[in-house]
Coordinates of C-alpha atoms in Angstrom, one line a residue:
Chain A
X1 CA 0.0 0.0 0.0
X2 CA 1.5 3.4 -1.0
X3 CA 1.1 7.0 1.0
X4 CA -1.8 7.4 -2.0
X5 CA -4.0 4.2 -1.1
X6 CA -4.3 5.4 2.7
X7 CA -5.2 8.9 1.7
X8 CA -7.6 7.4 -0.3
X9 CA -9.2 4.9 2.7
X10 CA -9.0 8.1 4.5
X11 CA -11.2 10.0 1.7
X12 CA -13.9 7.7 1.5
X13 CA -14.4 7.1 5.1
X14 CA -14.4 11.3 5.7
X15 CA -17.0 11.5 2.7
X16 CA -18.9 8.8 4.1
X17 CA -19.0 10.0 7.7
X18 CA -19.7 13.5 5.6
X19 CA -22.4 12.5 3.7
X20 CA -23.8 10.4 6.5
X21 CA -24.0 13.3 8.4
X22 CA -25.6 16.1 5.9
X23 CA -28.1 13.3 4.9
X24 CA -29.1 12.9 8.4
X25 CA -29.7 16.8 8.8
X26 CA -31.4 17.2 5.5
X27 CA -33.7 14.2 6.8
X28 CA -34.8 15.8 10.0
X29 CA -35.8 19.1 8.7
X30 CA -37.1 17.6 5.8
X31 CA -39.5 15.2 8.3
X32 CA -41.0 17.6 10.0
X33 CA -42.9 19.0 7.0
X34 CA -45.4 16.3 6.3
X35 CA -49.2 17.2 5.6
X36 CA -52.3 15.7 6.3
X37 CA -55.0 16.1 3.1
X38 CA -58.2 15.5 5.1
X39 CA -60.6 15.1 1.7
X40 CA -64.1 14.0 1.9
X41 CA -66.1 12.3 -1.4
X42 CA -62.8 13.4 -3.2
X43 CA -62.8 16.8 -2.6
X44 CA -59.7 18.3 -0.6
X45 CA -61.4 20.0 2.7
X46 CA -58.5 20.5 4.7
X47 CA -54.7 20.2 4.5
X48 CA -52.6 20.5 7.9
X49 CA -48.7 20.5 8.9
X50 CA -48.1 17.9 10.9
X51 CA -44.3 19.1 12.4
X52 CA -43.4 18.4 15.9
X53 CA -44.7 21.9 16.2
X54 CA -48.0 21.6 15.4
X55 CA -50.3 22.1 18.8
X56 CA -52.4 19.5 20.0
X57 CA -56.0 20.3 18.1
X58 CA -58.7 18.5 17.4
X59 CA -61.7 19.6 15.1
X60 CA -65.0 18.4 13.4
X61 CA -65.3 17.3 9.6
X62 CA -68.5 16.9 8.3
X63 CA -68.7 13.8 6.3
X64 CA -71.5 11.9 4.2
X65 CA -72.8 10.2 7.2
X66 CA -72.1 13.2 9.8
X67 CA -69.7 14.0 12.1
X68 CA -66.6 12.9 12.1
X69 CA -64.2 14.1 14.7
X70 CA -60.1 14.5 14.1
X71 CA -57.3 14.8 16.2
X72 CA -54.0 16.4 15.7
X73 CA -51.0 15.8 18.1
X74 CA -47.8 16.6 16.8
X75 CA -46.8 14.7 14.1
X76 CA -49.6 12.4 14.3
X77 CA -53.5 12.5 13.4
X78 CA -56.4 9.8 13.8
X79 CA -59.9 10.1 14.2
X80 CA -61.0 10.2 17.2
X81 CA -64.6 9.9 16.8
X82 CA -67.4 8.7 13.9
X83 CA -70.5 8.8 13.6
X84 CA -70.2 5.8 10.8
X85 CA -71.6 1.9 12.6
X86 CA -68.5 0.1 11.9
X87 CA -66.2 2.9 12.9
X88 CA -63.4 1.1 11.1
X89 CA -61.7 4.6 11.0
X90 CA -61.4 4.9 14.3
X91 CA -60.1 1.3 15.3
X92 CA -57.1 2.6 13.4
X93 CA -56.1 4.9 15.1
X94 CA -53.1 7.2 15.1
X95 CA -51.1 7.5 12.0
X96 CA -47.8 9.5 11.4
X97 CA -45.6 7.9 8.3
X98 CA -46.2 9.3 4.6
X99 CA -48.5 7.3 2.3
X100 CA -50.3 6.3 5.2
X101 CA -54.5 6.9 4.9
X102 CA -57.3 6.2 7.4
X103 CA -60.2 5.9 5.3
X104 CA -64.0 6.4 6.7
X105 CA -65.8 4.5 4.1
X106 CA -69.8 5.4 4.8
X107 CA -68.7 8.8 5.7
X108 CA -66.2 8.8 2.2
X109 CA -63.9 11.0 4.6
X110 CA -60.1 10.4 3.7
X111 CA -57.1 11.5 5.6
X112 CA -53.9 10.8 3.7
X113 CA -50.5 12.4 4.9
X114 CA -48.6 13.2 2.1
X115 CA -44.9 14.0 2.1
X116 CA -41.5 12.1 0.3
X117 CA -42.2 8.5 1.8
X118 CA -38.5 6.4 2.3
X119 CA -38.5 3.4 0.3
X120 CA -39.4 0.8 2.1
X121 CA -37.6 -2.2 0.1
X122 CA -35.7 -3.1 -3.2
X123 CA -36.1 -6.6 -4.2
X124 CA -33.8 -8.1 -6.9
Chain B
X1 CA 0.7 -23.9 -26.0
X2 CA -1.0 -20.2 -25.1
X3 CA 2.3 -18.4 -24.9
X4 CA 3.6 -19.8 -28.4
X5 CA 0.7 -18.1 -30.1
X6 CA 0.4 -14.9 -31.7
X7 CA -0.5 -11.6 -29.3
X8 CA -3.9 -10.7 -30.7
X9 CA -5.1 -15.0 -30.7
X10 CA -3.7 -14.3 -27.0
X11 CA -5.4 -11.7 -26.1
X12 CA -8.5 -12.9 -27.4
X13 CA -8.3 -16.5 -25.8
X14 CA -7.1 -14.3 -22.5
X15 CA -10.3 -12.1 -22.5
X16 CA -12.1 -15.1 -23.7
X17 CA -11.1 -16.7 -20.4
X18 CA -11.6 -13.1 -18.1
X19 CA -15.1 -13.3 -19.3
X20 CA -16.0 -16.1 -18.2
X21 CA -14.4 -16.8 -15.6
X22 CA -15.5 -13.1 -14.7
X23 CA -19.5 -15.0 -15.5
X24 CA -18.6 -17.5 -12.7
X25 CA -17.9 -15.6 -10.3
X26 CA -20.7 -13.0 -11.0
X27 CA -23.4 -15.9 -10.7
X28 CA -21.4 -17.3 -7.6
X29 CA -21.0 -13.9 -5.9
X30 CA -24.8 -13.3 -6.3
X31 CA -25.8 -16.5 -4.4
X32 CA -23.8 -14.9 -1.4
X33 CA -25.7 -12.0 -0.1
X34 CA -23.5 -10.2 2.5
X35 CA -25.3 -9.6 5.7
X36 CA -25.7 -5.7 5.2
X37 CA -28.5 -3.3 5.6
X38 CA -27.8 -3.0 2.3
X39 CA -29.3 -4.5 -0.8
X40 CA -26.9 -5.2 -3.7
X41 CA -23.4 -5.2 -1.4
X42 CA -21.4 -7.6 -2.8
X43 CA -17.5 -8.9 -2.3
X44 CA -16.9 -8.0 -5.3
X45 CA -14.9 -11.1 -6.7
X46 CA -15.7 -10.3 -10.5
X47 CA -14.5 -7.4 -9.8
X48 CA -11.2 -8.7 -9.8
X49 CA -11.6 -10.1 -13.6
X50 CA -12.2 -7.1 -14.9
X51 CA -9.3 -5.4 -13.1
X52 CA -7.0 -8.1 -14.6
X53 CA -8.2 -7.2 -17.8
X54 CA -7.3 -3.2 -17.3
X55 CA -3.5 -4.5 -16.4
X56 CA -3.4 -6.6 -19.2
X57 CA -4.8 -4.8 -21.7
X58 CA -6.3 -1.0 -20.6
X59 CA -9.4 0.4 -20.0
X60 CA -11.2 -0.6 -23.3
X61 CA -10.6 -4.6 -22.8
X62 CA -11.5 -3.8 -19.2
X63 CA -14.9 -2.2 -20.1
X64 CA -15.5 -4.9 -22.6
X65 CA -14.9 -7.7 -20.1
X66 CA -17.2 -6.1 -17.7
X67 CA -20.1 -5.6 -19.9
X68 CA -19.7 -9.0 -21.5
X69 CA -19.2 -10.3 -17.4
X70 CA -22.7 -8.0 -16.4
X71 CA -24.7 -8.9 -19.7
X72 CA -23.9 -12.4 -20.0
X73 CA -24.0 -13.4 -16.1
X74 CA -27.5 -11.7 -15.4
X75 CA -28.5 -14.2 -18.6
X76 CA -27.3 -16.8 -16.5
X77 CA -28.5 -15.8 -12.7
X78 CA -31.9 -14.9 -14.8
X79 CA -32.1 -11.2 -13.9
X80 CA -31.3 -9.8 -17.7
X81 CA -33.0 -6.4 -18.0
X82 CA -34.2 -6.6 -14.4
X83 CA -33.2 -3.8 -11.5
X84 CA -30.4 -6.3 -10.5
X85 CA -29.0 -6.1 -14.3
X86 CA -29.0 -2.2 -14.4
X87 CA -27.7 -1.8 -10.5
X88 CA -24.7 -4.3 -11.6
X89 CA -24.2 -2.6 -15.0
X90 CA -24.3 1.1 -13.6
X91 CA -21.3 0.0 -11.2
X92 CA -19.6 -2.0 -13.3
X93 CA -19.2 1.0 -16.1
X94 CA -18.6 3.1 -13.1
X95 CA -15.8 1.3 -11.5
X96 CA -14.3 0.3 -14.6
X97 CA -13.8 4.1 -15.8
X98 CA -12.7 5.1 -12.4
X99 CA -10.1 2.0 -12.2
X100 CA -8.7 3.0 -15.4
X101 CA -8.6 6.6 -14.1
X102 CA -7.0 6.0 -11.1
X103 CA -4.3 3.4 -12.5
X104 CA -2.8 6.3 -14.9
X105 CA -1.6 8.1 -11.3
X106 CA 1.2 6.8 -10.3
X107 CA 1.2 7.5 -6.3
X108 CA -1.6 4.6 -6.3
X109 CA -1.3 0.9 -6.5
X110 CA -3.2 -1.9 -7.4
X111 CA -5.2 -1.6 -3.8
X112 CA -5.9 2.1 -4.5
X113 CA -7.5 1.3 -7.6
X114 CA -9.8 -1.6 -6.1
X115 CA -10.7 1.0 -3.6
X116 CA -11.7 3.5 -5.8
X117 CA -13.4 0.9 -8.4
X118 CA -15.1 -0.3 -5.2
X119 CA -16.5 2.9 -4.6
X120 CA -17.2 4.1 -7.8
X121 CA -19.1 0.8 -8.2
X122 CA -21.2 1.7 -5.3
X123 CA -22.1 5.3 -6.3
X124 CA -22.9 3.7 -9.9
X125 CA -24.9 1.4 -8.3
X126 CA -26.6 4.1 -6.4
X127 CA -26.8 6.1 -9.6
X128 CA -28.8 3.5 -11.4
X129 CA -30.9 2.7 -8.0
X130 CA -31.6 6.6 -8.5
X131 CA -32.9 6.7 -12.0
X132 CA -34.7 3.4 -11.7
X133 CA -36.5 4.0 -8.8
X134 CA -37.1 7.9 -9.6
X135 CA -37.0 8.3 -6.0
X136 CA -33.7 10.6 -4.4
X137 CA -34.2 8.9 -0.6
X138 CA -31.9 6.1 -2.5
X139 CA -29.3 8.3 -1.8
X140 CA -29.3 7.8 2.0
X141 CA -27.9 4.3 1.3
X142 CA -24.4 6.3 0.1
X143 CA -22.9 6.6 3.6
X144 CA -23.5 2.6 3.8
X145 CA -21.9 1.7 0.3
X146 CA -19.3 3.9 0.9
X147 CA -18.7 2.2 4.2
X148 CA -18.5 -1.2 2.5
X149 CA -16.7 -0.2 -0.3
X150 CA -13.4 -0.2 2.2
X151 CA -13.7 -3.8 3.2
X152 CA -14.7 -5.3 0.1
X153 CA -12.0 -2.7 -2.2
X154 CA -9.3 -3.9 -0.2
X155 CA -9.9 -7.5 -0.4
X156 CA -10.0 -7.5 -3.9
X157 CA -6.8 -5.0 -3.9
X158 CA -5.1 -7.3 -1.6
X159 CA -6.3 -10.5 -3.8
X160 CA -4.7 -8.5 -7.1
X161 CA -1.6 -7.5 -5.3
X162 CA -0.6 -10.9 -5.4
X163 CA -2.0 -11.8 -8.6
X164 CA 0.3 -9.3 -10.3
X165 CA 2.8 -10.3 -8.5
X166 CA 2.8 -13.7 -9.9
X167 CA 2.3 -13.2 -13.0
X168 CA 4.8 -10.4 -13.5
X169 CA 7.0 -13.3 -12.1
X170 CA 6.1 -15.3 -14.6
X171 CA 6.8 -12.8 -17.3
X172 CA 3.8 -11.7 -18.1
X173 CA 4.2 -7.7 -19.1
X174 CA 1.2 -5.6 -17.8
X175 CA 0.1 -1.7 -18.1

């Protein structure tokens, strides 16, 4: 091994302890910024930050079966209450991850949270 | 037999040979999945074919006895044309070009060049990952790849050190 070769080992491990570290404080700015689209029978009623900022709220959305009550802590949101018989929607509970949905079928209330969603998996 | 023969018969029975024994060990190497958190990490074992090739013959040989190794062994291991095939053929154009890059300088031997064809492989890897996925968070997996490009570059540098050594005992002129 010359002088070069261990400079180089020494490159890659500073750009990779480099990168590792400005992808890691991209990543938790970028997370904070997720949205919830509340939409009911399609229509987009209500979007809301979800950042570790957001206040603890809670709120009613009228859907096609009535009420259907929301809550916000943080970066999470579920629905707390229905007004829907099998109240699927609110067996779910909280949600918090991009891409994830609870969906109130009778009441055709949707809450999606929409943001850049980490792949999950490569297969090959 | 091989050394009485003409030098371009030679050098096509050699990179006859490069290819597939580079084929072997592609199919082989892919049946060993190294316990990363890391999908495509490999040892990088045909690696070492096509780096024979660049000191026997330069970067061109070299590039055509890793596309020939890529193509023809994802035929084999049945992935042709799938992610697998443009992950292994996005490094292997990578590392090649880089390889033959870095063996011009002189303040780096054989190991330095593994360790930068073992990186470059990675990022071409990542590269590929990037345009076949269409989805940037792929790029998170760069600190990890260049992590593992140490290990697995320096094995294969070590593994050519002594290759060359032997065969430039054995009178074998290389670049």
């Amino acid at each position: 091994m010359t002088r070069g070769d261990k400079l180089l080992v020494l490159l890659i491990m500073v750009s990779a302890i480099m990168s590792a570290y400005v992808l890691l404080c991209n990543r938790s700015n970028k997370d904070s910024s997720h949205q919830a689209v509340i939409s009911v029978e399609g229509l987009v009623v209500r979007t809301i930050t979800l950042s570790r900022e957001t206040p603890r709220q809670d709120f009613v959305i009228n859907g096609k079966v009535g009420k259907t009550d929301i809550e916000v802590q943080g970066r999470r949101i579920r629905v707390r209450d229905a007004h829907c018989n099998n109240r699927i929607c609110v067996r779910q509970g909280w949600i918090d991850k991009p891409g994830e949905s609870v969906i109130c079928m009778p009441g055709q209330v949707v809450i999606s949270i929409e943001g850049a969603a980490p792949v999950d998996a490569v297969t090959r | 037999m091989l050394s009485s023969a003409p030098a371009p018969d030679r050098r096509i029975v050699r990179l006859s040979l490069l290819i597939a024994m580079g084929v072997a060990l592609h199919v082989v190497e892919s049946m060993f999945v190294l316990p990363l958190p890391v999908p495509g990490a490999r040892l990088g074992l045909a690696n070492i074919v096509t780096v024979l090739a660049l000191y026997l013959y330069g970067v061109r040989d070299g590039l055509l006895v890793a596309v020939s190794r890529v193509f023809l062994g994802s035929l084999i291991g049945g992935v042709f044309l799938s992610p697998a095939f443009f992950l292994a053929l996005g490094g292997s154009l990578c590392s090649t070009l880089t390889m033959g890059l870095f063996m011009r300088w002189k303040w780096f031997s054989v190991v330095g060049v593994c360790l930068a064809g073992a990186a470059a492989h990675n990022c071409g890897q990542l590269l590929a990952a990037r345009v076949l996925l269409k989805n940037s968070a792929v790029i998170y997996y760069l600190p990890l790849l260049l992590v593992a490009a140490l290990p697995t570059g320096l094995f294969t540098g070590f593994a050519m050190q002594s290759l060359l050594k032997k065969l430039r005992s054995a009178g074998i002129t290389l670049k």
